[in-house]
Every structure is written in structure tokens, then in C-alpha cells.
Tab-separated table of C-alpha atoms and ligand atoms in Angstrom:
chain	number	residue	atom	x	y	z
A	167	MET	CA	24.342	-6.430	202.047
A	168	ASP	CA	24.341	-9.683	203.981
A	169	GLN	CA	27.741	-11.148	203.157
A	170	LYS	CA	26.672	-14.560	204.434
A	171	LYS	CA	24.520	-14.898	201.345
A	172	LEU	CA	27.339	-14.081	198.974
A	173	ARG	CA	29.325	-16.628	197.056
A	174	THR	CA	32.339	-14.449	196.318
A	175	TRP	CA	32.620	-10.701	196.693
A	176	ALA	CA	35.001	-7.764	196.449
A	177	GLU	CA	35.220	-5.651	199.550
A	178	ILE	CA	35.856	-2.025	198.652
A	179	ASP	CA	37.241	-0.043	201.550
A	180	LEU	CA	36.221	3.582	201.095
A	181	GLY	CA	38.266	4.441	204.198
A	182	ALA	CA	41.371	3.277	202.344
A	183	LEU	CA	40.317	5.362	199.344
A	184	GLU	CA	40.022	8.383	201.599
A	185	HIS	CA	43.430	7.638	203.074
A	186	ASN	CA	45.038	7.457	199.624
A	187	TYR	CA	43.280	10.649	198.543
A	188	ARG	CA	44.734	12.462	201.537
A	189	VAL	CA	48.210	11.015	200.919
A	190	LEU	CA	48.101	12.295	197.335
A	191	ARG	CA	46.689	15.674	198.339
A	192	LYS	CA	49.678	16.109	200.662
A	193	GLU	CA	52.016	15.598	197.703
A	194	ILE	CA	50.608	18.531	195.758
A	195	PRO	CA	50.414	22.274	196.423
A	196	TYR	CA	47.285	23.550	198.107
A	197	THR	CA	46.178	25.367	194.971
A	198	CYS	CA	46.681	22.394	192.665
A	199	ARG	CA	43.441	20.790	191.532
A	200	PHE	CA	42.738	17.082	191.868
A	201	LEU	CA	41.144	14.948	189.177
A	202	GLY	CA	40.274	11.397	190.233
A	203	LEU	CA	40.253	8.691	187.569
A	204	CYS	CA	36.963	6.778	187.456
A	205	LYS	CA	37.353	5.052	184.082
A	206	ALA	CA	36.696	1.324	183.674
A	207	ASP	CA	34.263	1.346	186.604
A	208	ALA	CA	36.909	3.070	188.722
A	209	TYR	CA	39.492	0.381	187.965
A	210	GLY	CA	36.927	-2.239	188.941
A	211	HIS	CA	36.026	-0.624	192.273
A	212	GLY	CA	32.636	0.759	191.233
A	213	ALA	CA	32.587	4.191	189.560
A	214	VAL	CA	29.474	5.542	191.263
A	215	GLU	CA	30.531	4.768	194.824
A	216	VAL	CA	34.103	5.878	194.223
A	217	GLY	CA	32.954	9.002	192.372
A	218	LEU	CA	30.561	9.981	195.152
A	219	LYS	CA	33.271	9.457	197.756
A	220	LEU	CA	35.807	11.546	195.804
A	221	GLN	CA	33.210	14.260	195.328
A	222	GLU	CA	32.525	14.262	199.070
A	223	LEU	CA	36.260	14.460	199.805
A	224	GLY	CA	36.628	17.539	197.638
A	225	ALA	CA	38.024	16.267	194.350
A	226	ASP	CA	37.766	18.978	191.699
A	227	MET	CA	37.066	16.766	188.725
A	228	LEU	CA	36.602	13.148	187.677
A	229	ALA	CA	37.621	11.502	184.416
A	230	VAL	CA	36.019	8.683	182.469
A	231	ALA	CA	36.887	6.861	179.264
A	232	CYS	CA	33.643	7.370	177.407
A	233	LEU	CA	30.272	9.107	177.409
A	234	ASP	CA	28.356	6.181	178.946
A	235	GLU	CA	30.655	6.129	181.951
A	236	GLY	CA	30.055	9.844	182.434
A	237	LEU	CA	26.284	9.479	182.097
A	238	GLU	CA	26.282	6.803	184.780
A	239	LEU	CA	28.016	9.183	187.190
A	240	ARG	CA	25.626	12.036	186.394
A	241	LYS	CA	22.628	9.725	186.886
A	242	HIS	CA	23.797	8.891	190.386
A	243	GLY	CA	24.326	12.330	191.835
A	244	ILE	CA	27.785	13.334	190.731
A	245	THR	CA	27.730	17.022	189.979
A	246	ILE	CA	31.414	17.986	189.844
A	247	PRO	CA	33.072	18.394	186.417
A	248	ILE	CA	33.663	15.186	184.461
A	249	LEU	CA	36.294	14.947	181.734
A	250	CYS	CA	35.727	12.418	178.982
A	251	LEU	CA	39.155	11.131	177.901
A	252	GLY	CA	37.995	9.247	174.824
A	253	GLU	CA	36.494	10.708	171.679
A	254	THR	CA	32.692	10.872	171.919
A	255	PRO	CA	31.056	10.163	168.547
A	256	VAL	CA	29.806	13.428	167.088
A	257	GLU	CA	26.341	11.842	166.842
A	258	ALA	CA	26.252	11.527	170.644
A	259	ALA	CA	27.893	14.831	171.467
A	260	GLN	CA	24.624	16.571	172.283
A	261	LEU	CA	24.234	14.352	175.357
A	262	LEU	CA	27.714	15.323	176.407
A	263	VAL	CA	26.783	18.984	176.436
A	264	GLU	CA	23.387	18.437	178.031
A	265	GLN	CA	25.003	16.461	180.821
A	266	ASP	CA	27.619	19.118	181.353
A	267	MET	CA	30.664	17.036	180.547
A	268	ILE	CA	34.069	18.177	179.330
A	269	GLN	CA	35.363	16.593	176.141
A	270	MET	CA	38.946	15.753	175.209
A	271	VAL	CA	39.806	17.070	171.763
A	272	GLY	CA	42.905	15.757	170.025
A	273	ASP	CA	42.551	17.081	166.492
A	274	LEU	CA	41.118	20.060	164.643
A	275	MET	CA	38.608	18.121	162.546
A	276	TYR	CA	36.937	16.799	165.671
A	277	GLY	CA	36.980	20.266	167.207
A	278	LYS	CA	35.226	21.636	164.154
A	279	ALA	CA	32.576	18.940	164.296
A	280	LEU	CA	31.910	19.774	167.963
A	281	SER	CA	31.717	23.445	167.100
A	282	GLU	CA	28.932	22.703	164.607
A	283	ILE	CA	27.014	20.670	167.178
A	284	SER	CA	27.368	23.448	169.693
A	285	GLN	CA	25.893	26.007	167.295
A	286	LYS	CA	23.034	23.664	166.518
A	287	ILE	CA	22.064	23.252	170.158
A	288	GLY	CA	23.035	26.729	171.281
A	289	LYS	CA	25.281	25.704	174.153
A	290	PRO	CA	29.085	25.772	174.277
A	291	VAL	CA	31.127	22.580	174.313
A	292	VAL	CA	33.761	22.690	177.035
A	293	ILE	CA	36.980	20.989	175.959
A	294	HIS	CA	40.421	20.037	177.217
A	295	ILE	CA	42.949	19.882	174.398
A	296	LYS	CA	45.149	16.796	174.242
A	297	ILE	CA	48.767	17.207	173.192
A	298	ASP	CA	50.857	14.232	172.086
A	299	THR	CA	54.286	14.952	173.547
A	300	GLY	CA	55.465	11.380	173.092
A	301	MET	CA	52.720	8.983	174.102
A	302	GLY	CA	51.814	8.240	170.483
A	303	ARG	CA	48.141	7.725	171.225
A	304	LEU	CA	45.928	10.793	170.869
A	305	GLY	CA	46.465	14.492	170.475
A	306	PHE	CA	48.187	17.253	168.558
A	307	LEU	CA	51.790	16.292	167.889
A	308	TRP	CA	54.313	18.556	169.555
A	309	ASP	CA	58.028	18.558	168.855
A	310	GLU	CA	60.341	20.873	166.924
A	311	ALA	CA	59.149	19.516	163.594
A	312	HIS	CA	55.436	19.843	164.319
A	313	LYS	CA	55.101	22.817	166.592
A	314	THR	CA	54.382	25.473	163.964
A	315	GLN	CA	51.638	23.459	162.374
A	316	THR	CA	50.171	22.413	165.737
A	317	LEU	CA	50.267	25.936	167.081
A	318	GLN	CA	48.274	27.117	164.095
A	319	ALA	CA	45.713	24.358	164.600
A	320	LEU	CA	45.429	25.144	168.321
A	321	GLU	CA	44.857	28.811	167.609
A	322	GLU	CA	42.105	27.940	165.194
A	323	LEU	CA	40.567	25.429	167.617
A	324	CYS	CA	40.482	27.890	170.510
A	325	HIS	CA	38.689	30.470	168.398
A	326	LEU	CA	36.024	28.157	167.005
A	327	GLU	CA	32.458	29.289	167.589
A	328	GLY	CA	30.842	27.436	170.476
A	329	ILE	CA	34.076	25.890	171.745
A	330	TYR	CA	35.281	26.792	175.214
A	331	ALA	CA	38.834	25.545	175.646
A	332	GLN	CA	39.264	25.282	179.387
A	333	GLY	CA	42.306	23.060	179.648
A	334	VAL	CA	45.289	21.498	177.927
A	335	PHE	CA	46.806	18.174	178.828
A	336	THR	CA	49.289	15.518	177.885
A	337	HIS	CA	50.065	12.023	179.117
A	338	PHE	CA	53.467	10.543	179.987
A	339	SER	CA	54.339	7.172	178.527
A	340	CYS	CA	57.229	6.319	180.871
A	341	ALA	CA	56.818	8.316	184.090
A	342	ASP	CA	57.382	5.079	186.007
A	343	CYS	CA	60.542	4.061	184.167
A	344	ASP	CA	62.338	6.723	182.083
A	345	GLU	CA	63.236	10.048	183.652
A	346	ALA	CA	64.920	11.492	180.560
A	347	PHE	CA	61.920	10.848	178.326
A	348	THR	CA	59.505	12.144	180.959
A	349	THR	CA	61.571	15.329	181.185
A	350	LEU	CA	61.496	15.700	177.416
A	351	GLN	CA	57.707	15.279	177.385
A	352	LEU	CA	57.335	17.827	180.199
A	353	GLU	CA	59.541	20.344	178.384
A	354	ARG	CA	57.486	19.950	175.242
A	355	PHE	CA	54.303	20.444	177.225
A	356	GLN	CA	55.616	23.568	178.938
A	357	GLN	CA	56.550	24.897	175.526
A	358	VAL	CA	52.935	24.477	174.383
A	359	LYS	CA	51.856	26.745	177.203
A	360	GLU	CA	54.541	29.348	176.459
A	361	GLU	CA	53.780	29.432	172.766
A	362	LEU	CA	50.022	29.709	173.318
A	363	GLU	CA	50.574	32.545	175.771
A	364	LYS	CA	52.748	34.362	173.233
A	365	LYS	CA	49.655	34.245	171.041
A	366	LYS	CA	47.639	35.673	173.948
A	367	ILE	CA	45.781	32.400	174.466
A	368	TYR	CA	45.557	31.848	178.197
A	369	LEU	CA	43.945	28.587	179.308
A	370	SER	CA	43.319	27.949	182.957
A	371	ASN	CA	44.095	24.305	183.398
A	372	TYR	CA	47.324	22.637	182.257
A	373	HIS	CA	47.720	19.077	183.510
A	374	CYS	CA	49.934	16.080	182.815
A	375	ALA	CA	50.626	14.040	185.971
A	376	ALA	CA	49.033	10.606	186.465
A	377	SER	CA	49.978	8.610	189.587
A	378	ALA	CA	53.633	8.039	188.733
A	379	ALA	CA	54.393	11.681	188.020
A	380	THR	CA	52.236	12.884	190.914
A	381	LEU	CA	54.333	10.767	193.272
A	382	SER	CA	57.770	11.181	191.673
A	383	TYR	CA	57.927	14.477	189.770
A	384	PRO	CA	56.587	17.512	191.654
A	385	GLN	CA	57.536	19.741	188.714
A	386	THR	CA	54.760	18.082	186.692
A	387	HIS	CA	51.904	19.013	189.046
A	388	MET	CA	51.077	22.326	187.280
A	389	ASP	CA	47.359	23.249	187.644
A	390	MET	CA	45.955	19.773	188.289
A	391	VAL	CA	47.013	16.137	188.825
A	392	ARG	CA	45.224	13.043	187.486
A	393	PRO	CA	45.999	10.019	189.653
A	394	GLY	CA	44.259	6.693	189.191
A	395	ILE	CA	46.079	3.615	190.419
A	396	ALA	CA	47.535	5.379	193.486
A	397	LEU	CA	44.012	6.232	194.634
A	398	TYR	CA	43.284	2.516	194.601
A	399	GLY	CA	46.352	1.798	196.710
A	400	TYR	CA	49.153	0.824	194.364
A	401	ASP	CA	52.393	2.335	193.256
A	402	PRO	CA	52.435	2.484	189.450
A	403	THR	CA	55.987	1.139	189.383
A	404	GLY	CA	54.821	-2.130	190.938
A	405	GLN	CA	57.038	-1.394	193.966
A	406	GLU	CA	55.721	-1.642	197.488
A	407	ASN	CA	54.365	1.678	198.661
A	408	HIS	CA	53.737	1.760	202.377
A	409	LEU	CA	51.986	5.096	202.248
A	410	LEU	CA	49.109	3.741	200.185
A	411	LYS	CA	46.408	1.278	201.244
A	412	PRO	CA	44.893	-1.216	198.787
A	413	VAL	CA	41.189	-0.498	198.456
A	414	MET	CA	39.970	-3.844	197.090
A	415	THR	CA	39.997	-7.261	198.784
A	416	VAL	CA	38.370	-10.215	197.051
A	417	LYS	CA	36.830	-12.716	199.435
A	418	SER	CA	35.065	-16.010	199.091
A	419	ARG	CA	33.797	-18.856	201.195
A	420	ILE	CA	34.742	-22.516	201.318
A	421	THR	CA	32.011	-24.536	199.612
A	422	THR	CA	33.147	-28.008	200.678
A	423	VAL	CA	36.115	-29.636	202.354
A	424	ARG	CA	37.031	-33.178	201.422
A	425	THR	CA	39.932	-35.441	202.242
A	426	VAL	CA	41.204	-36.838	198.997
A	427	PRO	CA	43.568	-39.850	198.857
A	428	GLU	CA	47.184	-39.949	197.745
A	429	GLY	CA	47.501	-40.350	193.971
A	430	TRP	CA	44.125	-38.710	193.233
A	431	SER	CA	43.917	-36.497	190.179
A	432	VAL	CA	42.700	-32.910	190.598
A	433	SER	CA	40.797	-30.758	188.091
A	434	TYR	CA	40.825	-30.530	184.290
A	435	GLY	CA	43.794	-31.977	182.519
A	436	GLY	CA	44.845	-33.903	185.603
A	437	THR	CA	47.810	-31.553	186.076
A	438	VAL	CA	48.090	-32.677	189.692
A	439	LYS	CA	48.249	-36.196	191.136
A	440	LEU	CA	48.279	-35.754	194.900
A	441	LYS	CA	51.523	-36.878	196.532
A	442	ASN	CA	49.812	-37.337	199.877
A	443	GLU	CA	46.353	-37.583	201.280
A	444	THR	CA	45.177	-33.978	201.098
A	445	LYS	CA	42.407	-31.856	202.530
A	446	LEU	CA	41.007	-30.009	199.520
A	447	ALA	CA	38.566	-27.127	199.725
A	448	VAL	CA	36.436	-26.004	196.807
A	449	ILE	CA	36.310	-22.202	196.430
A	450	PRO	CA	33.565	-20.668	194.297
A	451	ILE	CA	35.687	-18.399	192.135
A	452	GLY	CA	37.041	-19.117	188.683
A	453	TYR	CA	38.089	-17.499	185.449
A	454	GLY	CA	34.411	-16.635	184.864
A	455	ASP	CA	34.899	-14.220	187.751
A	456	GLY	CA	38.111	-12.890	186.277
A	457	TYR	CA	40.408	-15.075	188.376
A	458	PRO	CA	43.131	-15.795	185.800
A	459	ARG	CA	43.350	-19.440	184.765
A	460	ILE	CA	47.060	-19.003	184.230
A	461	LEU	CA	47.404	-18.838	188.032
A	462	SER	CA	46.499	-22.551	188.216
A	463	ASN	CA	49.004	-24.316	190.497
A	464	ARG	CA	50.866	-21.016	190.880
A	465	THR	CA	49.253	-19.011	193.626
A	466	THR	CA	47.746	-19.191	197.091
A	467	MET	CA	44.683	-17.940	198.931
A	468	LEU	CA	44.501	-17.173	202.631
A	469	VAL	CA	42.357	-19.003	205.159
A	470	ARG	CA	42.783	-17.315	208.560
A	471	ASP	CA	46.001	-15.803	207.171
A	472	ILE	CA	47.381	-19.260	206.397
A	473	PRO	CA	48.523	-19.499	202.758
A	474	CYS	CA	46.741	-22.347	200.946
A	475	PRO	CA	48.018	-23.287	197.481
A	476	VAL	CA	45.653	-23.452	194.519
A	477	VAL	CA	45.725	-27.080	193.334
A	478	GLY	CA	45.072	-28.051	189.727
A	479	ARG	CA	43.530	-25.978	186.968
A	480	ILE	CA	41.276	-23.082	187.856
A	481	CYS	CA	37.810	-23.834	186.391
A	482	MET	CA	35.260	-21.324	185.125
A	483	ASP	CA	33.303	-21.051	188.375
A	484	MET	CA	35.451	-22.680	191.026
A	485	CYS	CA	38.869	-23.908	191.989
A	486	MET	CA	40.473	-26.085	194.643
A	487	ILE	CA	42.913	-25.163	197.395
A	488	ASP	CA	44.932	-27.311	199.754
A	489	VAL	CA	43.732	-26.588	203.292
A	490	SER	CA	45.721	-29.344	205.009
A	491	GLN	CA	47.625	-26.723	207.035
A	492	VAL	CA	44.489	-25.108	208.442
A	493	PRO	CA	43.538	-26.719	211.769
A	494	ASP	CA	39.931	-27.873	211.956
A	495	VAL	CA	38.984	-26.055	208.767
A	496	GLN	CA	35.238	-25.544	208.295
A	497	GLU	CA	32.929	-25.361	205.335
A	498	GLY	CA	31.600	-21.811	205.013
A	499	GLU	CA	34.827	-20.253	206.283
A	500	GLN	CA	35.983	-17.036	204.641
A	501	VAL	CA	38.870	-17.103	202.210
A	502	THR	CA	40.919	-14.162	201.009
A	503	VAL	CA	41.422	-14.618	197.291
A	504	TYR	CA	43.105	-11.252	196.728
A	505	ASN	CA	44.517	-8.733	199.147
A	506	GLY	CA	47.003	-6.062	198.105
A	507	ALA	CA	49.990	-8.414	198.160
A	508	LEU	CA	48.153	-11.213	196.361
A	509	ILE	CA	46.993	-8.783	193.668
A	510	GLN	CA	50.584	-7.679	193.118
A	511	GLU	CA	51.690	-11.284	193.060
A	512	ALA	CA	48.944	-12.170	190.565
A	513	ALA	CA	50.070	-9.332	188.303
A	514	GLN	CA	53.681	-10.516	188.418
A	515	LYS	CA	52.818	-14.144	187.831
A	516	THR	CA	50.529	-13.372	184.903
A	517	ASP	CA	53.086	-10.996	183.408
A	518	THR	CA	50.882	-7.944	183.670
A	519	ILE	CA	50.218	-4.909	185.869
A	520	VAL	CA	47.915	-4.537	188.870
A	521	TYR	CA	45.688	-2.289	186.739
A	522	GLU	CA	44.676	-5.287	184.627
A	523	ILE	CA	44.111	-7.580	187.603
A	524	LEU	CA	41.812	-4.991	189.217
A	525	CYS	CA	39.885	-4.344	185.996
A	526	SER	CA	39.497	-8.089	185.429
A	527	VAL	CA	37.536	-8.795	188.601
A	528	GLY	CA	34.284	-9.740	186.931
A	529	LYS	CA	30.763	-8.412	186.988
A	530	ARG	CA	29.637	-11.591	188.750
A	531	VAL	CA	31.615	-10.518	191.823
A	532	PRO	CA	29.445	-8.066	193.764
A	533	ARG	CA	31.206	-5.058	195.255
A	534	VAL	CA	30.535	-4.620	198.967
A	535	TYR	CA	31.385	-1.208	200.393
A	536	VAL	CA	32.927	-0.893	203.823
A	537	SER	CA	34.739	1.940	205.499
A	538	SER	CA	37.702	1.323	207.735
A	539	VAL	CA	38.524	4.279	209.912
A	540	SER	CA	41.229	6.261	208.171
A	541	LYS	CA	43.746	8.458	209.885
B	814	PLP	C1	44.335	6.301	183.076
B	814	PLP	C2	44.853	7.674	182.940
B	814	PLP	C3	45.426	8.356	184.036
B	814	PLP	C4	45.691	7.697	185.375
B	814	PLP	O1	46.787	6.835	185.295
B	814	PLP	P1	47.329	6.086	186.603
B	814	PLP	O2	48.622	5.506	186.148
B	814	PLP	O3	46.324	5.069	186.950
B	814	PLP	O4	47.481	7.115	187.647
B	814	PLP	C5	45.764	9.683	183.854
B	814	PLP	N1	45.595	10.298	182.670
B	814	PLP	C6	45.078	9.671	181.591
B	814	PLP	C7	44.940	10.401	180.320
B	814	PLP	C8	44.704	8.334	181.688
B	814	PLP	O5	44.201	7.715	180.629
């Protein structure tokens, strides 16, 4: 794509993705499988392009949040297994089977409904069973009080007609912040495996580690890991991680540069009255592009690596920056709205996590794929 024609765009560096994939692969045993998270349009990076790249690199499986996300990947040439992490409505489950997707099952009722569908269409439904070891979201509850009941339900589920239980998984709620609780969740999960095996139920794929556990707790790697945010270049703890490379950079172009007099009021609400004569540039990105309005007067963009403060309220489609420090600044010059550090800063300043900043970069911002050479 000709970037000169673009207003504002997100550069997605597939070389950085490859680099992060290799960094994560090095953390896990050779025999451990790798599932790459592609939900929410691959955390805003573009699920099809990311999925194709991960497939090419040798990922064993991808995961999505819902059926539609999986269908999009299948439509665009992704043939490796896809795990659907959300519950697909029973009414749509036929598509799931036809498109060869794996379904998360977190309760027996749902399992039974899928079993009926499977018998109707004459093809097995492949499932991964979700265990709730302490996330409190989805899955069969597992602790001392619930294990007998859950074990019974799991036995029944695994023997349902038309159901092929291929895997079992759980999700940590605090792998980035609470070692004791993570250990408790892991112990519960390992107990699920032991108890199922006592019942002669052997499933081939036990997995629990998202990015935080993949990076910090080798004992959680088991048969497969499921990193998301680390693939996109960030440490889930919000700490700097020099091993990983941010994959997304949001860029824009200066629309106009004007010298505005001392005392002039800038943008909605007149939150700023200029203390000095100021060179202001208009940048065509706003909250309509997912650039958070709460960053008004609180962040910077880079012009030739020179930090330029955002001045006044961020509007829907544009905002203003102070380019007084940039010598001989030109209209049409490139601006870096977000690089890795600015994304982390935006997350901190808006009291959220980089995940949300990445997912918020709007549909109006085209993704442009580049590939830096990775080593
Ligand atoms: C999103 C998600 C992941 C990946 O989490 P990251 O923190 O991005 O690595 C893994 N497993 C499940 C079930 C998820 O929903």
C-alpha cells in the first residue's frame, strides 16, 4: 500500500512477530506445542495476517474468541487447528464442525447439546474441556469441595456420543502478580489430570500457560502454551522486556503547521491558553480512531524522535501537538503516535493495560504489514 496516501496507519512488523515467536519457542521444551492467540483481530494486529505468519512459522494451533473469528481465518487459508475459546451457540455449532474447529466446553449441558448436533450431522465435535481452577469465569469447578462432582461430569462428557475430547485447559487469573495463587491453580489442574487418568481417561493435550506463565513458570508449560500479548511484544506484567519487540507502531502525518499567538485558546473546552507563541501541528488521529481522549494534554508524539506534547483536548478525528522544538518542521512529515514505549505509557496514563490500548486502535486505522529482518 502507498503510505503517502494514508492519513494515519498502524505498521505491523511481522519480523518482530517472528522474533517474539522464536523467543517464546526457546522458553519451552522442544516437544511442547505452541498455540498463538488470534482473538480480537489478533489484539488489533490483524488476525488473518498474524495467523498466516504463525502458521508459516510452525505454530501448532491458533485460538479465537468466537466462531466468526475462526471462520475468517479458515476463509483466508489457515488450515492448522483453531480453538474457539468462547461458547458457540448450539444453533451455529454445525459450522464449527464443518470448518474443522475445536470448541471449548465448560459444562456438561453444553457438551450434551454438542453431542446431539454431532449425531445429527454425523461428524464428531472436537473439544477442549475448560476447568475453573480459580479464574471464576468459565469451566468445571475444581477444588476439594467440587472435585467428586466435577470428575463425574467429566467422565460423562468424555464418553458422550460424537464428542472427541482432545484437550483440557485452565486459565490463571494472577500469573503476573500472585505466585501462591498461581501455584494453587496449577496444583488443582494437575490433580484433574491425575484423577482422570485414574479413571483411565487419557487426553493428549493439557494446557494452562498464557504469556505470563510461559515466561515465568516453566512448570506450567505441560503439553502446550498459549501466549498472546508476548507475541505482540509486551510483557504481561507491564514491565520492560528487552527480549520482546513491539509489533505495532501507529503513524500519522502532519496535516498543517501554524504559528499561533500567545494567549490563544486550543481545542474544545479551551483547556489550554498558550503561554507563548507556539508552532502547532494538526495530526489526523482522534478518539474516533481509538486514540483515548483522556490522554488530552497528557502525552506526546514523536516527530523525528523529538517528543511533541499533545495540546488541548483530543477531538474525534484530529488533535494538536506542539512542534516548536522541531527545526524547520514540514507539513506532510511523519509522526509516531504510538511505539512500544508510548503504548505502555498510554496504558499507564489511562489506568489500563497494553492489551486494551492495542485492541482500541480503530477500524479506521489501516494496518500496513512490513517485515523487519529478524535475527
Ligand atoms: C487471552 C487468553 C490467553 C492469552 O493471554 P495473554 O496474557 O495475552 O498471553 C490465553 N488463554 C486464554 C484462555 C485467553 O483467553
